Amino acid sequence: MPAHILVGTQWGDEGKGRIADWLASQADIVARYAGGDNAGHTVRVGDETYKLHLVPSGVLHPGVKCIMGAGMVINPLTLASELRALAAQRVDISPNRIQLSTRAHLITPVHRAIDAAREAQRGQRAIGTTMRGIGPAYVDRTAREGLRAGEMENPDIFARRMRARLEAGNQLLADVYQAEPVPLDSALAELCEAASFLAPYLGDSSLTINEALEADKTVICEGAQGTLLDIDHGGYPYVTSSSTIAGGALTGLGFGPRYVDRVIGVAKAFTTRVGSGPMPTELHDEAGARLRGTGANPWDEFGTTTGRPRRTGWLDGVMVRYAARINGLTELVITKMDVLSSFVDLKIAEAYQLNGQMVRHMPSELDDFAACEPVYETVPGWPEDITGVRTFDSLPGAARRYIERIEALVNVPVSLITVGPARDQSIQRR
Ligand code: IMP
């Protein structure tokens, strides 16, 4: 009956999709619990590249059931085209293995337009959202005015209610933001087409998951974004609008904590961030550019969803320790270790300096967080290429010590290390 929860420990883009793909090979169900098509990752299997934004990574493992849970916000147009693209790549997308919770909320083109209008209005204080309409859709959910996926079951009712939501959103766009309305008839026609395509996928996913857990099946709860983007415990207001942390898996999928046996945190071996907001270990020098890469490789640090270059910096041990606390991590996965090869020295922030004081915990106030200066510990790098290494003992001594230092700082064991983009480029530790 185990549920394993997989979360990001930084600002997203830690490589969770790849780890979910790996865990899926031993699972029965992979379920996404929060967010929407603001997330994105690329999985390479052999010569084929798959781009996923909404469908859980388990879809690439035949026999694994994939669920999009109630905590998600779903753009029907994106989901329909993602499923069609997977089908074109000969992935089995039959409704008996893919389920969309009737309780998930829907994103409309009007939500996207409001997202853009709000960002424009924020000016200098813009969050740097992905413009996918995520925030406005969660606003409607909390205001109890949203449309849920279950509405797609009945085409006539769906068309009527969707029209009313689009009209109300257009009114808001005009009155509050003086922005262009979304063309109503064409948007509605597209949404209705997508709704009829998606209707067979609808189901009560809390029931599906609880029945599976009762039957001793293994469920992977796949988080999106990262702990620092969590609506409650992230760096508010520079966050996304959902519960990205382990607790969000329970509310977003509708099952209880007694089933959870592993909480796996994924941390990149350094730090990246897209969007605005403070980032204590950010680098603006040649080292930062080296961590980012040029964009020539698919694994370089450029957003999968928006293509934006990511901000880069040294590993922030204070942040990963915070993520260990907020999520109750039982283990850590360190990704992209190979990118650190050939730096002479590496730095890890072990604490912050705030107003002349040394602090070891993330401050809860944004102004304090913005004023934090990292206190670095410098550790030796390693010149060797480690992309071919498959056991911990064969790693260069400095790389082993880097991992052991993270374990000591965060007080959580590292169970897996990735050393390259391919499925087998990883070191399983325990
Ligand atoms: P939103 O989720 O589009 O509203 O964006 C809010 C913030 O979260 C922005 O800083 C985005 O860059 C960030 N964000 C959202 N999704 C992701 C993701 O999958 N990876 C990294 N950052 C993300």
JSON list of N, CA and C in Angstrom, two decimals, residues 198-263:
[
{"chain": "A", "resi": 198, "resn": "LEU", "atom": "N", "xyz": [-11.74, 14.83, -24.35]},
{"chain": "A", "resi": 198, "resn": "LEU", "atom": "CA", "xyz": [-11.24, 14.48, -23.01]},
{"chain": "A", "resi": 198, "resn": "LEU", "atom": "C", "xyz": [-12.27, 13.76, -22.14]},
{"chain": "A", "resi": 199, "resn": "ALA", "atom": "N", "xyz": [-13.56, 13.87, -22.49]},
{"chain": "A", "resi": 199, "resn": "ALA", "atom": "CA", "xyz": [-14.60, 13.31, -21.63]},
{"chain": "A", "resi": 199, "resn": "ALA", "atom": "C", "xyz": [-14.36, 11.84, -21.23]},
{"chain": "A", "resi": 200, "resn": "PRO", "atom": "N", "xyz": [-13.89, 10.97, -22.13]},
{"chain": "A", "resi": 200, "resn": "PRO", "atom": "CA", "xyz": [-13.70, 9.57, -21.72]},
{"chain": "A", "resi": 200, "resn": "PRO", "atom": "C", "xyz": [-12.61, 9.38, -20.65]},
{"chain": "A", "resi": 201, "resn": "TYR", "atom": "N", "xyz": [-11.79, 10.39, -20.45]},
{"chain": "A", "resi": 201, "resn": "TYR", "atom": "CA", "xyz": [-10.70, 10.26, -19.47]},
{"chain": "A", "resi": 201, "resn": "TYR", "atom": "C", "xyz": [-11.12, 10.63, -18.06]},
{"chain": "A", "resi": 202, "resn": "LEU", "atom": "N", "xyz": [-12.33, 11.18, -17.90]},
{"chain": "A", "resi": 202, "resn": "LEU", "atom": "CA", "xyz": [-12.73, 11.68, -16.58]},
{"chain": "A", "resi": 202, "resn": "LEU", "atom": "C", "xyz": [-13.02, 10.56, -15.60]},
{"chain": "A", "resi": 203, "resn": "GLY", "atom": "N", "xyz": [-12.68, 10.79, -14.35]},
{"chain": "A", "resi": 203, "resn": "GLY", "atom": "CA", "xyz": [-12.99, 9.78, -13.34]},
{"chain": "A", "resi": 203, "resn": "GLY", "atom": "C", "xyz": [-12.77, 10.34, -11.94]},
{"chain": "A", "resi": 204, "resn": "ASP", "atom": "N", "xyz": [-13.17, 9.55, -10.95]},
{"chain": "A", "resi": 204, "resn": "ASP", "atom": "CA", "xyz": [-12.98, 9.95, -9.55]},
{"chain": "A", "resi": 204, "resn": "ASP", "atom": "C", "xyz": [-11.61, 9.44, -9.12]},
{"chain": "A", "resi": 205, "resn": "SER", "atom": "N", "xyz": [-10.60, 10.28, -9.24]},
{"chain": "A", "resi": 205, "resn": "SER", "atom": "CA", "xyz": [-9.25, 9.75, -9.04]},
{"chain": "A", "resi": 205, "resn": "SER", "atom": "C", "xyz": [-8.92, 9.51, -7.58]},
{"chain": "A", "resi": 206, "resn": "SER", "atom": "N", "xyz": [-9.60, 10.17, -6.66]},
{"chain": "A", "resi": 206, "resn": "SER", "atom": "CA", "xyz": [-9.38, 9.84, -5.25]},
{"chain": "A", "resi": 206, "resn": "SER", "atom": "C", "xyz": [-9.80, 8.38, -5.01]},
{"chain": "A", "resi": 207, "resn": "LEU", "atom": "N", "xyz": [-10.92, 7.99, -5.60]},
{"chain": "A", "resi": 207, "resn": "LEU", "atom": "CA", "xyz": [-11.38, 6.60, -5.45]},
{"chain": "A", "resi": 207, "resn": "LEU", "atom": "C", "xyz": [-10.38, 5.65, -6.10]},
{"chain": "A", "resi": 208, "resn": "THR", "atom": "N", "xyz": [-9.93, 5.97, -7.30]},
{"chain": "A", "resi": 208, "resn": "THR", "atom": "CA", "xyz": [-8.97, 5.10, -8.01]},
{"chain": "A", "resi": 208, "resn": "THR", "atom": "C", "xyz": [-7.71, 4.91, -7.16]},
{"chain": "A", "resi": 209, "resn": "ILE", "atom": "N", "xyz": [-7.21, 6.00, -6.60]},
{"chain": "A", "resi": 209, "resn": "ILE", "atom": "CA", "xyz": [-5.95, 5.92, -5.84]},
{"chain": "A", "resi": 209, "resn": "ILE", "atom": "C", "xyz": [-6.14, 5.16, -4.53]},
{"chain": "A", "resi": 210, "resn": "ASN", "atom": "N", "xyz": [-7.22, 5.44, -3.83]},
{"chain": "A", "resi": 210, "resn": "ASN", "atom": "CA", "xyz": [-7.44, 4.74, -2.56]},
{"chain": "A", "resi": 210, "resn": "ASN", "atom": "C", "xyz": [-7.67, 3.25, -2.77]},
{"chain": "A", "resi": 211, "resn": "GLU", "atom": "N", "xyz": [-8.38, 2.90, -3.83]},
{"chain": "A", "resi": 211, "resn": "GLU", "atom": "CA", "xyz": [-8.58, 1.46, -4.12]},
{"chain": "A", "resi": 211, "resn": "GLU", "atom": "C", "xyz": [-7.24, 0.80, -4.44]},
{"chain": "A", "resi": 212, "resn": "ALA", "atom": "N", "xyz": [-6.40, 1.52, -5.16]},
{"chain": "A", "resi": 212, "resn": "ALA", "atom": "CA", "xyz": [-5.09, 0.96, -5.51]},
{"chain": "A", "resi": 212, "resn": "ALA", "atom": "C", "xyz": [-4.24, 0.78, -4.25]},
{"chain": "A", "resi": 213, "resn": "LEU", "atom": "N", "xyz": [-4.24, 1.77, -3.37]},
{"chain": "A", "resi": 213, "resn": "LEU", "atom": "CA", "xyz": [-3.43, 1.68, -2.15]},
{"chain": "A", "resi": 213, "resn": "LEU", "atom": "C", "xyz": [-3.93, 0.55, -1.26]},
{"chain": "A", "resi": 214, "resn": "GLU", "atom": "N", "xyz": [-5.25, 0.40, -1.19]},
{"chain": "A", "resi": 214, "resn": "GLU", "atom": "CA", "xyz": [-5.83, -0.69, -0.40]},
{"chain": "A", "resi": 214, "resn": "GLU", "atom": "C", "xyz": [-5.41, -2.04, -0.96]},
{"chain": "A", "resi": 215, "resn": "ALA", "atom": "N", "xyz": [-5.26, -2.11, -2.28]},
{"chain": "A", "resi": 215, "resn": "ALA", "atom": "CA", "xyz": [-4.88, -3.37, -2.94]},
{"chain": "A", "resi": 215, "resn": "ALA", "atom": "C", "xyz": [-3.35, -3.54, -2.97]},
{"chain": "A", "resi": 216, "resn": "ASP", "atom": "N", "xyz": [-2.65, -2.72, -2.18]},
{"chain": "A", "resi": 216, "resn": "ASP", "atom": "CA", "xyz": [-1.19, -2.85, -2.04]},
{"chain": "A", "resi": 216, "resn": "ASP", "atom": "C", "xyz": [-0.42, -2.44, -3.29]},
{"chain": "A", "resi": 217, "resn": "LYS", "atom": "N", "xyz": [-1.00, -1.61, -4.11]},
{"chain": "A", "resi": 217, "resn": "LYS", "atom": "CA", "xyz": [-0.31, -1.13, -5.31]},
{"chain": "A", "resi": 217, "resn": "LYS", "atom": "C", "xyz": [0.59, 0.06, -4.94]},
{"chain": "A", "resi": 218, "resn": "THR", "atom": "N", "xyz": [1.58, 0.29, -5.76]},
{"chain": "A", "resi": 218, "resn": "THR", "atom": "CA", "xyz": [2.51, 1.40, -5.50]},
{"chain": "A", "resi": 218, "resn": "THR", "atom": "C", "xyz": [2.10, 2.63, -6.30]},
{"chain": "A", "resi": 219, "resn": "VAL", "atom": "N", "xyz": [1.95, 3.74, -5.59]},
{"chain": "A", "resi": 219, "resn": "VAL", "atom": "CA", "xyz": [1.52, 4.99, -6.23]},
{"chain": "A", "resi": 219, "resn": "VAL", "atom": "C", "xyz": [2.63, 6.03, -6.06]},
{"chain": "A", "resi": 220, "resn": "ILE", "atom": "N", "xyz": [3.08, 6.58, -7.17]},
{"chain": "A", "resi": 220, "resn": "ILE", "atom": "CA", "xyz": [4.06, 7.68, -7.13]},
{"chain": "A", "resi": 220, "resn": "ILE", "atom": "C", "xyz": [3.28, 8.98, -7.28]},
{"chain": "A", "resi": 221, "resn": "CYS", "atom": "N", "xyz": [3.45, 9.87, -6.31]},
{"chain": "A", "resi": 221, "resn": "CYS", "atom": "CA", "xyz": [2.79, 11.18, -6.39]},
{"chain": "A", "resi": 221, "resn": "CYS", "atom": "C", "xyz": [3.82, 12.16, -6.92]},
{"chain": "A", "resi": 222, "resn": "GLU", "atom": "N", "xyz": [3.59, 12.62, -8.13]},
{"chain": "A", "resi": 222, "resn": "GLU", "atom": "CA", "xyz": [4.59, 13.42, -8.82]},
{"chain": "A", "resi": 222, "resn": "GLU", "atom": "C", "xyz": [4.31, 14.91, -8.61]},
{"chain": "A", "resi": 223, "resn": "GLY", "atom": "N", "xyz": [5.20, 15.57, -7.88]},
{"chain": "A", "resi": 223, "resn": "GLY", "atom": "CA", "xyz": [5.05, 17.00, -7.66]},
{"chain": "A", "resi": 223, "resn": "GLY", "atom": "C", "xyz": [5.48, 17.78, -8.88]},
{"chain": "A", "resi": 224, "resn": "ALA", "atom": "N", "xyz": [4.99, 19.00, -8.99]},
{"chain": "A", "resi": 224, "resn": "ALA", "atom": "CA", "xyz": [5.47, 19.91, -10.03]},
{"chain": "A", "resi": 224, "resn": "ALA", "atom": "C", "xyz": [6.02, 21.14, -9.33]},
{"chain": "A", "resi": 225, "resn": "GLN", "atom": "N", "xyz": [6.83, 21.91, -10.05]},
{"chain": "A", "resi": 225, "resn": "GLN", "atom": "CA", "xyz": [7.52, 23.06, -9.47]},
{"chain": "A", "resi": 225, "resn": "GLN", "atom": "C", "xyz": [8.33, 22.62, -8.23]},
{"chain": "A", "resi": 226, "resn": "GLY", "atom": "N", "xyz": [8.65, 23.57, -7.35]},
{"chain": "A", "resi": 226, "resn": "GLY", "atom": "CA", "xyz": [9.50, 23.19, -6.21]},
{"chain": "A", "resi": 226, "resn": "GLY", "atom": "C", "xyz": [9.02, 23.82, -4.92]},
{"chain": "A", "resi": 227, "resn": "THR", "atom": "N", "xyz": [9.66, 23.43, -3.81]},
{"chain": "A", "resi": 227, "resn": "THR", "atom": "CA", "xyz": [9.24, 23.88, -2.48]},
{"chain": "A", "resi": 227, "resn": "THR", "atom": "C", "xyz": [9.22, 25.41, -2.37]},
{"chain": "A", "resi": 228, "resn": "LEU", "atom": "N", "xyz": [10.20, 26.07, -2.97]},
{"chain": "A", "resi": 228, "resn": "LEU", "atom": "CA", "xyz": [10.27, 27.53, -2.84]},
{"chain": "A", "resi": 228, "resn": "LEU", "atom": "C", "xyz": [9.23, 28.25, -3.69]},
{"chain": "A", "resi": 229, "resn": "LEU", "atom": "N", "xyz": [8.50, 27.48, -4.51]},
{"chain": "A", "resi": 229, "resn": "LEU", "atom": "CA", "xyz": [7.40, 28.07, -5.29]},
{"chain": "A", "resi": 229, "resn": "LEU", "atom": "C", "xyz": [6.05, 27.74, -4.67]},
{"chain": "A", "resi": 230, "resn": "ASP", "atom": "N", "xyz": [6.05, 27.09, -3.50]},
{"chain": "A", "resi": 230, "resn": "ASP", "atom": "CA", "xyz": [4.79, 26.72, -2.86]},
{"chain": "A", "resi": 230, "resn": "ASP", "atom": "C", "xyz": [4.02, 27.98, -2.42]},
{"chain": "A", "resi": 231, "resn": "ILE", "atom": "N", "xyz": [2.70, 27.93, -2.60]},
{"chain": "A", "resi": 231, "resn": "ILE", "atom": "CA", "xyz": [1.88, 29.10, -2.28]},
{"chain": "A", "resi": 231, "resn": "ILE", "atom": "C", "xyz": [1.96, 29.50, -0.80]},
{"chain": "A", "resi": 232, "resn": "ASP", "atom": "N", "xyz": [2.12, 28.53, 0.09]},
{"chain": "A", "resi": 232, "resn": "ASP", "atom": "CA", "xyz": [2.17, 28.85, 1.53]},
{"chain": "A", "resi": 232, "resn": "ASP", "atom": "C", "xyz": [3.60, 28.96, 2.04]},
{"chain": "A", "resi": 233, "resn": "HIS", "atom": "N", "xyz": [4.46, 28.05, 1.65]},
{"chain": "A", "resi": 233, "resn": "HIS", "atom": "CA", "xyz": [5.79, 27.95, 2.27]},
{"chain": "A", "resi": 233, "resn": "HIS", "atom": "C", "xyz": [6.92, 28.40, 1.36]},
{"chain": "A", "resi": 234, "resn": "GLY", "atom": "N", "xyz": [6.58, 28.88, 0.16]},
{"chain": "A", "resi": 234, "resn": "GLY", "atom": "CA", "xyz": [7.60, 29.39, -0.76]},
{"chain": "A", "resi": 234, "resn": "GLY", "atom": "C", "xyz": [7.90, 30.86, -0.47]},
{"chain": "A", "resi": 235, "resn": "GLY", "atom": "N", "xyz": [8.63, 31.48, -1.38]},
{"chain": "A", "resi": 235, "resn": "GLY", "atom": "CA", "xyz": [9.01, 32.89, -1.20]},
{"chain": "A", "resi": 235, "resn": "GLY", "atom": "C", "xyz": [7.93, 33.82, -1.68]},
{"chain": "A", "resi": 236, "resn": "TYR", "atom": "N", "xyz": [6.80, 33.83, -1.00]},
{"chain": "A", "resi": 236, "resn": "TYR", "atom": "CA", "xyz": [5.63, 34.62, -1.38]},
{"chain": "A", "resi": 236, "resn": "TYR", "atom": "C", "xyz": [6.00, 36.10, -1.52]},
{"chain": "A", "resi": 237, "resn": "PRO", "atom": "N", "xyz": [5.57, 36.82, -2.53]},
{"chain": "A", "resi": 237, "resn": "PRO", "atom": "CA", "xyz": [4.60, 36.44, -3.56]},
{"chain": "A", "resi": 237, "resn": "PRO", "atom": "C", "xyz": [5.23, 35.86, -4.83]},
{"chain": "A", "resi": 238, "resn": "TYR", "atom": "N", "xyz": [6.55, 35.62, -4.83]},
{"chain": "A", "resi": 238, "resn": "TYR", "atom": "CA", "xyz": [7.18, 35.09, -6.04]},
{"chain": "A", "resi": 238, "resn": "TYR", "atom": "C", "xyz": [7.06, 33.57, -6.08]},
{"chain": "A", "resi": 239, "resn": "VAL", "atom": "N", "xyz": [5.85, 33.12, -6.14]},
{"chain": "A", "resi": 239, "resn": "VAL", "atom": "CA", "xyz": [5.54, 31.70, -6.04]},
{"chain": "A", "resi": 239, "resn": "VAL", "atom": "C", "xyz": [4.53, 31.34, -7.13]},
{"chain": "A", "resi": 240, "resn": "THR", "atom": "N", "xyz": [4.22, 30.06, -7.25]},
{"chain": "A", "resi": 240, "resn": "THR", "atom": "CA", "xyz": [3.10, 29.68, -8.09]},
{"chain": "A", "resi": 240, "resn": "THR", "atom": "C", "xyz": [1.86, 29.62, -7.18]},
{"chain": "A", "resi": 241, "resn": "SER", "atom": "N", "xyz": [0.71, 29.21, -7.71]},
{"chain": "A", "resi": 241, "resn": "SER", "atom": "CA", "xyz": [-0.52, 29.35, -6.93]},
{"chain": "A", "resi": 241, "resn": "SER", "atom": "C", "xyz": [-1.01, 28.04, -6.34]},
{"chain": "A", "resi": 242, "resn": "SER", "atom": "N", "xyz": [-0.14, 27.03, -6.29]},
{"chain": "A", "resi": 242, "resn": "SER", "atom": "CA", "xyz": [-0.60, 25.73, -5.80]},
{"chain": "A", "resi": 242, "resn": "SER", "atom": "C", "xyz": [0.29, 25.22, -4.67]},
{"chain": "A", "resi": 243, "resn": "SER", "atom": "N", "xyz": [-0.14, 24.11, -4.07]},
{"chain": "A", "resi": 243, "resn": "SER", "atom": "CA", "xyz": [0.62, 23.43, -3.02]},
{"chain": "A", "resi": 243, "resn": "SER", "atom": "C", "xyz": [1.60, 22.49, -3.68]},
{"chain": "A", "resi": 244, "resn": "THR", "atom": "N", "xyz": [2.85, 22.93, -3.78]},
{"chain": "A", "resi": 244, "resn": "THR", "atom": "CA", "xyz": [3.82, 22.10, -4.49]},
{"chain": "A", "resi": 244, "resn": "THR", "atom": "C", "xyz": [4.48, 21.07, -3.56]},
{"chain": "A", "resi": 245, "resn": "ILE", "atom": "N", "xyz": [4.27, 21.23, -2.25]},
{"chain": "A", "resi": 245, "resn": "ILE", "atom": "CA", "xyz": [5.02, 20.42, -1.27]},
{"chain": "A", "resi": 245, "resn": "ILE", "atom": "C", "xyz": [4.32, 19.08, -1.01]},
{"chain": "A", "resi": 246, "resn": "ALA", "atom": "N", "xyz": [4.95, 18.27, -0.16]},
{"chain": "A", "resi": 246, "resn": "ALA", "atom": "CA", "xyz": [4.43, 16.91, 0.06]},
{"chain": "A", "resi": 246, "resn": "ALA", "atom": "C", "xyz": [2.98, 16.92, 0.55]},
{"chain": "A", "resi": 247, "resn": "GLY", "atom": "N", "xyz": [2.65, 17.87, 1.42]},
{"chain": "A", "resi": 247, "resn": "GLY", "atom": "CA", "xyz": [1.27, 17.97, 1.90]},
{"chain": "A", "resi": 247, "resn": "GLY", "atom": "C", "xyz": [0.28, 18.13, 0.76]},
{"chain": "A", "resi": 248, "resn": "GLY", "atom": "N", "xyz": [0.69, 18.78, -0.31]},
{"chain": "A", "resi": 248, "resn": "GLY", "atom": "CA", "xyz": [-0.18, 19.00, -1.46]},
{"chain": "A", "resi": 248, "resn": "GLY", "atom": "C", "xyz": [-0.57, 17.70, -2.15]},
{"chain": "A", "resi": 249, "resn": "ALA", "atom": "N", "xyz": [0.27, 16.67, -1.99]},
{"chain": "A", "resi": 249, "resn": "ALA", "atom": "CA", "xyz": [-0.06, 15.38, -2.62]},
{"chain": "A", "resi": 249, "resn": "ALA", "atom": "C", "xyz": [-1.33, 14.80, -1.99]},
{"chain": "A", "resi": 250, "resn": "LEU", "atom": "N", "xyz": [-1.46, 15.01, -0.68]},
{"chain": "A", "resi": 250, "resn": "LEU", "atom": "CA", "xyz": [-2.62, 14.43, 0.02]},
{"chain": "A", "resi": 250, "resn": "LEU", "atom": "C", "xyz": [-3.90, 15.19, -0.35]},
{"chain": "A", "resi": 251, "resn": "THR", "atom": "N", "xyz": [-3.83, 16.52, -0.33]},
{"chain": "A", "resi": 251, "resn": "THR", "atom": "CA", "xyz": [-5.03, 17.29, -0.67]},
{"chain": "A", "resi": 251, "resn": "THR", "atom": "C", "xyz": [-5.30, 17.22, -2.17]},
{"chain": "A", "resi": 252, "resn": "GLY", "atom": "N", "xyz": [-4.24, 17.21, -2.96]},
{"chain": "A", "resi": 252, "resn": "GLY", "atom": "CA", "xyz": [-4.41, 17.25, -4.41]},
{"chain": "A", "resi": 252, "resn": "GLY", "atom": "C", "xyz": [-4.88, 15.92, -5.00]},
{"chain": "A", "resi": 253, "resn": "LEU", "atom": "N", "xyz": [-4.64, 14.83, -4.27]},
{"chain": "A", "resi": 253, "resn": "LEU", "atom": "CA", "xyz": [-5.07, 13.53, -4.81]},
{"chain": "A", "resi": 253, "resn": "LEU", "atom": "C", "xyz": [-6.20, 12.90, -3.99]},
{"chain": "A", "resi": 254, "resn": "GLY", "atom": "N", "xyz": [-6.38, 13.38, -2.75]},
{"chain": "A", "resi": 254, "resn": "GLY", "atom": "CA", "xyz": [-7.49, 12.86, -1.95]},
{"chain": "A", "resi": 254, "resn": "GLY", "atom": "C", "xyz": [-7.21, 11.51, -1.32]},
{"chain": "A", "resi": 255, "resn": "PHE", "atom": "N", "xyz": [-6.09, 11.40, -0.58]},
{"chain": "A", "resi": 255, "resn": "PHE", "atom": "CA", "xyz": [-5.86, 10.20, 0.24]},
{"chain": "A", "resi": 255, "resn": "PHE", "atom": "C", "xyz": [-5.17, 10.64, 1.53]},
{"chain": "A", "resi": 256, "resn": "GLY", "atom": "N", "xyz": [-5.09, 9.73, 2.49]},
{"chain": "A", "resi": 256, "resn": "GLY", "atom": "CA", "xyz": [-4.60, 10.12, 3.81]},
{"chain": "A", "resi": 256, "resn": "GLY", "atom": "C", "xyz": [-3.13, 9.80, 4.03]},
{"chain": "A", "resi": 257, "resn": "PRO", "atom": "N", "xyz": [-2.51, 10.46, 5.04]},
{"chain": "A", "resi": 257, "resn": "PRO", "atom": "CA", "xyz": [-1.06, 10.33, 5.26]},
{"chain": "A", "resi": 257, "resn": "PRO", "atom": "C", "xyz": [-0.61, 8.93, 5.66]},
{"chain": "A", "resi": 258, "resn": "ARG", "atom": "N", "xyz": [-1.54, 8.07, 6.14]},
{"chain": "A", "resi": 258, "resn": "ARG", "atom": "CA", "xyz": [-1.08, 6.76, 6.62]},
{"chain": "A", "resi": 258, "resn": "ARG", "atom": "C", "xyz": [-0.46, 5.91, 5.52]},
{"chain": "A", "resi": 259, "resn": "TYR", "atom": "N", "xyz": [-0.73, 6.23, 4.26]},
{"chain": "A", "resi": 259, "resn": "TYR", "atom": "CA", "xyz": [-0.18, 5.43, 3.17]},
{"chain": "A", "resi": 259, "resn": "TYR", "atom": "C", "xyz": [1.23, 5.82, 2.75]},
{"chain": "A", "resi": 260, "resn": "VAL", "atom": "N", "xyz": [1.68, 6.99, 3.19]},
{"chain": "A", "resi": 260, "resn": "VAL", "atom": "CA", "xyz": [2.95, 7.52, 2.66]},
{"chain": "A", "resi": 260, "resn": "VAL", "atom": "C", "xyz": [4.14, 6.84, 3.33]},
{"chain": "A", "resi": 261, "resn": "ASP", "atom": "N", "xyz": [5.03, 6.25, 2.56]},
{"chain": "A", "resi": 261, "resn": "ASP", "atom": "CA", "xyz": [6.21, 5.65, 3.19]},
{"chain": "A", "resi": 261, "resn": "ASP", "atom": "C", "xyz": [7.52, 6.29, 2.76]},
{"chain": "A", "resi": 262, "resn": "ARG", "atom": "N", "xyz": [7.53, 7.00, 1.63]},
{"chain": "A", "resi": 262, "resn": "ARG", "atom": "CA", "xyz": [8.77, 7.69, 1.23]},
{"chain": "A", "resi": 262, "resn": "ARG", "atom": "C", "xyz": [8.42, 9.10, 0.75]},
{"chain": "A", "resi": 263, "resn": "VAL", "atom": "N", "xyz": [9.23, 10.05, 1.13]},
{"chain": "A", "resi": 263, "resn": "VAL", "atom": "CA", "xyz": [9.10, 11.40, 0.59]},
{"chain": "A", "resi": 263, "resn": "VAL", "atom": "C", "xyz": [10.46, 11.74, 0.00]}
]
